[in-house]
mmCIF file of C-alpha atoms in Angstrom:
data_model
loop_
_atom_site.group_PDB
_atom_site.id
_atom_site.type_symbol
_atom_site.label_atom_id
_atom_site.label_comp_id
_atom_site.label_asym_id
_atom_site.label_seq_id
_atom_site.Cartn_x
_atom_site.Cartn_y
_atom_site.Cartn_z
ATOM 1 C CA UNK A 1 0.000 0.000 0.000
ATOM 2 C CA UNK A 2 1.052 3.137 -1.147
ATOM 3 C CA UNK A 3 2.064 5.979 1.951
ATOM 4 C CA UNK A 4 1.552 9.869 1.511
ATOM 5 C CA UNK A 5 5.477 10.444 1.245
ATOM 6 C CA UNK A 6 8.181 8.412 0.956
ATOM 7 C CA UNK A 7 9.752 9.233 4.551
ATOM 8 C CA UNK A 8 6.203 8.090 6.080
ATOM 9 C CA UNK A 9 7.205 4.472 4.933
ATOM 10 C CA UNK A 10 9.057 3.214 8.138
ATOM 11 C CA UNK A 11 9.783 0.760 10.660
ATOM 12 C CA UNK A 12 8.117 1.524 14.247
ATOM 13 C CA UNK A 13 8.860 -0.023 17.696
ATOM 14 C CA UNK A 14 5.547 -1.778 18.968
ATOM 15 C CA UNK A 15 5.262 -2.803 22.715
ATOM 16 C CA UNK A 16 5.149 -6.616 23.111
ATOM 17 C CA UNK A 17 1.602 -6.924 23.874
ATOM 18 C CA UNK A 18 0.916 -5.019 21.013
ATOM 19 C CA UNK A 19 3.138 -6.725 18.797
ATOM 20 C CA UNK A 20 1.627 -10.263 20.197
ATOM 21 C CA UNK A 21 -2.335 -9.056 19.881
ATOM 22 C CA UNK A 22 -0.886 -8.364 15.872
ATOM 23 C CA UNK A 23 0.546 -11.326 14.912
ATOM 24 C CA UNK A 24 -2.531 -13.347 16.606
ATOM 25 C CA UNK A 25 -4.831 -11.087 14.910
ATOM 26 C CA UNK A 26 -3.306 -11.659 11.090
ATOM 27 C CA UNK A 27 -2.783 -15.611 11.889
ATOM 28 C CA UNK A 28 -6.724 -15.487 12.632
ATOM 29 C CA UNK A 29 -7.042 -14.079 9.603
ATOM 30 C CA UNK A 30 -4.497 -16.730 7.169
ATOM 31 C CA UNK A 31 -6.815 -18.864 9.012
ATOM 32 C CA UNK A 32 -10.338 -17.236 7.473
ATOM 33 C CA UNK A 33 -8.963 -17.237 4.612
ATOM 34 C CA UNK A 34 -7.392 -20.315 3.992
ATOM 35 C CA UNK A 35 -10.896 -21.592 5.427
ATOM 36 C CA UNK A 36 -12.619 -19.478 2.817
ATOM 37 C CA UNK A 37 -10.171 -20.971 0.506
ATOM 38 C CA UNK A 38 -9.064 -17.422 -0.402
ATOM 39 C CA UNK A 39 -5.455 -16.049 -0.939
ATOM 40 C CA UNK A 40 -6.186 -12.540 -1.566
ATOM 41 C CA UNK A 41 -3.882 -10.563 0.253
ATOM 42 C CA UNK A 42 -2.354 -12.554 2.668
ATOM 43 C CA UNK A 43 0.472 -9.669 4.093
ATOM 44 C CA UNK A 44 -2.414 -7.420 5.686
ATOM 45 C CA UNK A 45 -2.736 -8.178 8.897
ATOM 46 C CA UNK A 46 -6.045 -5.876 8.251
ATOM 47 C CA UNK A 47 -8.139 -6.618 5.526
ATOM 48 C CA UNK A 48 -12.013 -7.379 4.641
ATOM 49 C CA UNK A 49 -13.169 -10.698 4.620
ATOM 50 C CA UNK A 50 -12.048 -11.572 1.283
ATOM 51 C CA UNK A 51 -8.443 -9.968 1.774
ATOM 52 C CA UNK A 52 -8.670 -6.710 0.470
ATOM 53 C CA UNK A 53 -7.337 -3.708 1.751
ATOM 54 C CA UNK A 54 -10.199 -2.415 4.408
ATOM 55 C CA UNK A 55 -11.412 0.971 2.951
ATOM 56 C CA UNK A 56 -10.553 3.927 5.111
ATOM 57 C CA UNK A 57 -14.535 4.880 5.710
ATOM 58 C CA UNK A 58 -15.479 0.901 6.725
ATOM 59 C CA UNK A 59 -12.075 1.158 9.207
ATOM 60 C CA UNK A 60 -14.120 3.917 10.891
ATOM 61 C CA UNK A 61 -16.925 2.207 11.157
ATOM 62 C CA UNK A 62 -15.749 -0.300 12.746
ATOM 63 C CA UNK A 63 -13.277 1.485 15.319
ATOM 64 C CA UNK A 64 -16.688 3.641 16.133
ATOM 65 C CA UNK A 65 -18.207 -0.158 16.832
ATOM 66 C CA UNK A 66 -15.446 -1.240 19.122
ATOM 67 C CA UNK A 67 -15.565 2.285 20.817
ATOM 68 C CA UNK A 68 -19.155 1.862 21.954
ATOM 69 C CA UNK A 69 -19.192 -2.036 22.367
ATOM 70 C CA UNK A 70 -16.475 -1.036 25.257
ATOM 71 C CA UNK A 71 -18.601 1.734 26.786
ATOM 72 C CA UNK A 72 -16.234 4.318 26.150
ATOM 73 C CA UNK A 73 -17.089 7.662 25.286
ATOM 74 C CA UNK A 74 -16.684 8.495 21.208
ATOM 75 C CA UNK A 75 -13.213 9.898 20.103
ATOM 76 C CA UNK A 76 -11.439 10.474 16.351
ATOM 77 C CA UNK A 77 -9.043 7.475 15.832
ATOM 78 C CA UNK A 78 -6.676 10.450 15.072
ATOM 79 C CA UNK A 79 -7.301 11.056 18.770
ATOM 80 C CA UNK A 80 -5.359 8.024 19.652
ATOM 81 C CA UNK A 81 -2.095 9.460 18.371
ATOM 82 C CA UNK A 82 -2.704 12.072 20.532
ATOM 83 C CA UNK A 83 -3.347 9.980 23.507
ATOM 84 C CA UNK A 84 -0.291 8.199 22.460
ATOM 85 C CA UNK A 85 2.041 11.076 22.427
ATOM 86 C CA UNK A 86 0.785 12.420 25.671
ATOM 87 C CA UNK A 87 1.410 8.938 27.290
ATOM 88 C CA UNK A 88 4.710 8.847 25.916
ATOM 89 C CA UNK A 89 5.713 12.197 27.074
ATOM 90 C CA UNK A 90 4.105 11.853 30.665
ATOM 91 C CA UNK A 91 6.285 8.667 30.895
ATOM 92 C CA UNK A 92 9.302 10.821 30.131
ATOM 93 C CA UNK A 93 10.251 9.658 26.544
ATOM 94 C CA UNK A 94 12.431 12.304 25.330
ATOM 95 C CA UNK A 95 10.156 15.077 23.277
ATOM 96 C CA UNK A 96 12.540 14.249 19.829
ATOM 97 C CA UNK A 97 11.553 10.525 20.083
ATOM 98 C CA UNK A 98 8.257 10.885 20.317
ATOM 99 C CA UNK A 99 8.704 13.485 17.418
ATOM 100 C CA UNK A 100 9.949 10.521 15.244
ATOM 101 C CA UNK A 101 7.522 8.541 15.793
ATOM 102 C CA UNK A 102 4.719 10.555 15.137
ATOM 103 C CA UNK A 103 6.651 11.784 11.889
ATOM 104 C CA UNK A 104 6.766 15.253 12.799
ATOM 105 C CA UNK A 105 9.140 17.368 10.459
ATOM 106 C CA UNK A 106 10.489 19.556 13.243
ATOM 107 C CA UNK A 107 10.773 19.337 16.950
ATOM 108 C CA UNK A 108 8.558 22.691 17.057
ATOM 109 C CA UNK A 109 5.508 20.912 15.864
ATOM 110 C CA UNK A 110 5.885 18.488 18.916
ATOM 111 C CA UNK A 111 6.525 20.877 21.101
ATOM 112 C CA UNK A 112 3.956 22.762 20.780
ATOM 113 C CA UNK A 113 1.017 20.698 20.038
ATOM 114 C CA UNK A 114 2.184 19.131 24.014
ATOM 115 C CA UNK A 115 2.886 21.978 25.113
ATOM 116 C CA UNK A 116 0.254 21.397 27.671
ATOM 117 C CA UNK A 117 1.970 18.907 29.122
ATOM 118 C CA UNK A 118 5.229 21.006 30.084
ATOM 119 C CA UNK A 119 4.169 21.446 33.778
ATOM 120 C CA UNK A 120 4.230 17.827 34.526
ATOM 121 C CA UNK A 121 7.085 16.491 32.743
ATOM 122 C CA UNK A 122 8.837 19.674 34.451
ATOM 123 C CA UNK A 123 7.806 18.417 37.804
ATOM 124 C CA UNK A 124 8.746 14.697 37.084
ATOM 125 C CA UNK A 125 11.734 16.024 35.976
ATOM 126 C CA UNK A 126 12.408 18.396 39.724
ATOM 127 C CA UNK A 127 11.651 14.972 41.402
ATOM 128 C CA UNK A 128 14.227 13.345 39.510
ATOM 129 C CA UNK A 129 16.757 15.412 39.696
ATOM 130 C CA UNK A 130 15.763 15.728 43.647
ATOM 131 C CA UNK A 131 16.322 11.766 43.828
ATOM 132 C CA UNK A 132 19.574 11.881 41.910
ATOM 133 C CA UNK A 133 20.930 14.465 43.677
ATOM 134 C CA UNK A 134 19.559 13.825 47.190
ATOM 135 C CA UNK A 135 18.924 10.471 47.507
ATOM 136 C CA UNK A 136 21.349 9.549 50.298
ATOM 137 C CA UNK A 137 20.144 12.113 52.752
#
């Protein structure tokens, strides 16, 4: 599948769990397939039941479907990058990592998009230094 730009083509770290949930997810789906005795795109790890690429509108649906199946309240799945970013910072990944991996073009953009979060990595980041510096008092 074809990305906007080149440089948006790229290899992504994925926590364990979510890396696990993935590949169980994709062999349920060889499974459909090969059940369905269909071969259409078997690299997706998303696709529609007859292995085509799931259409951007349908992937909406869907996420809107899992969203209120759960109980949760409604949100953009662009809002999950946010969430994600936030997360990340609040955790204390540095702000030009998480830049990368939301493939920001300049450290400003990050920056300032999470700029509300400044206070509170700040503060993590007085305790910190308080425990490095102090600790054996």
């Amino acid at each position: 599948m074809e990305t906007k730009t080149a440089r948006s083509r790229r290899t992504l770290p994925l926590p364990p769990t979510v890396l696990t949930a993935l590949r169980r997810h994709q062999e349920h789906q060889a499974a459909e397939r090969f059940d369905a005795d269909n071969r259409a795109g078997p690299g997706l790890v998303f696709a529609t039941a007859v292995g085509t690429p799931l259409h951007p509108r349908n992937d909406y649906r869907s996420f809107r479907e899992i969203i209120r199946r759960a109980g949760l309240r409604q949100v953009r799945l662009h809002d999950l990058r946010h969430t994600a970013a936030s997360v990340l910072l609040a955790q204390g990944v540095p702000a030009r990592v998480v830049m990368e991996i939301l493939d920001h073009s300049q450290i400003s953009v990050t920056l300032n998009i999470y700029a509300h979060l400044a206070p509170e990595v700040a503060r993590e980041a007085a305790a910190r230094l308080e425990g490095a510096l102090w600790s054996g008092e």
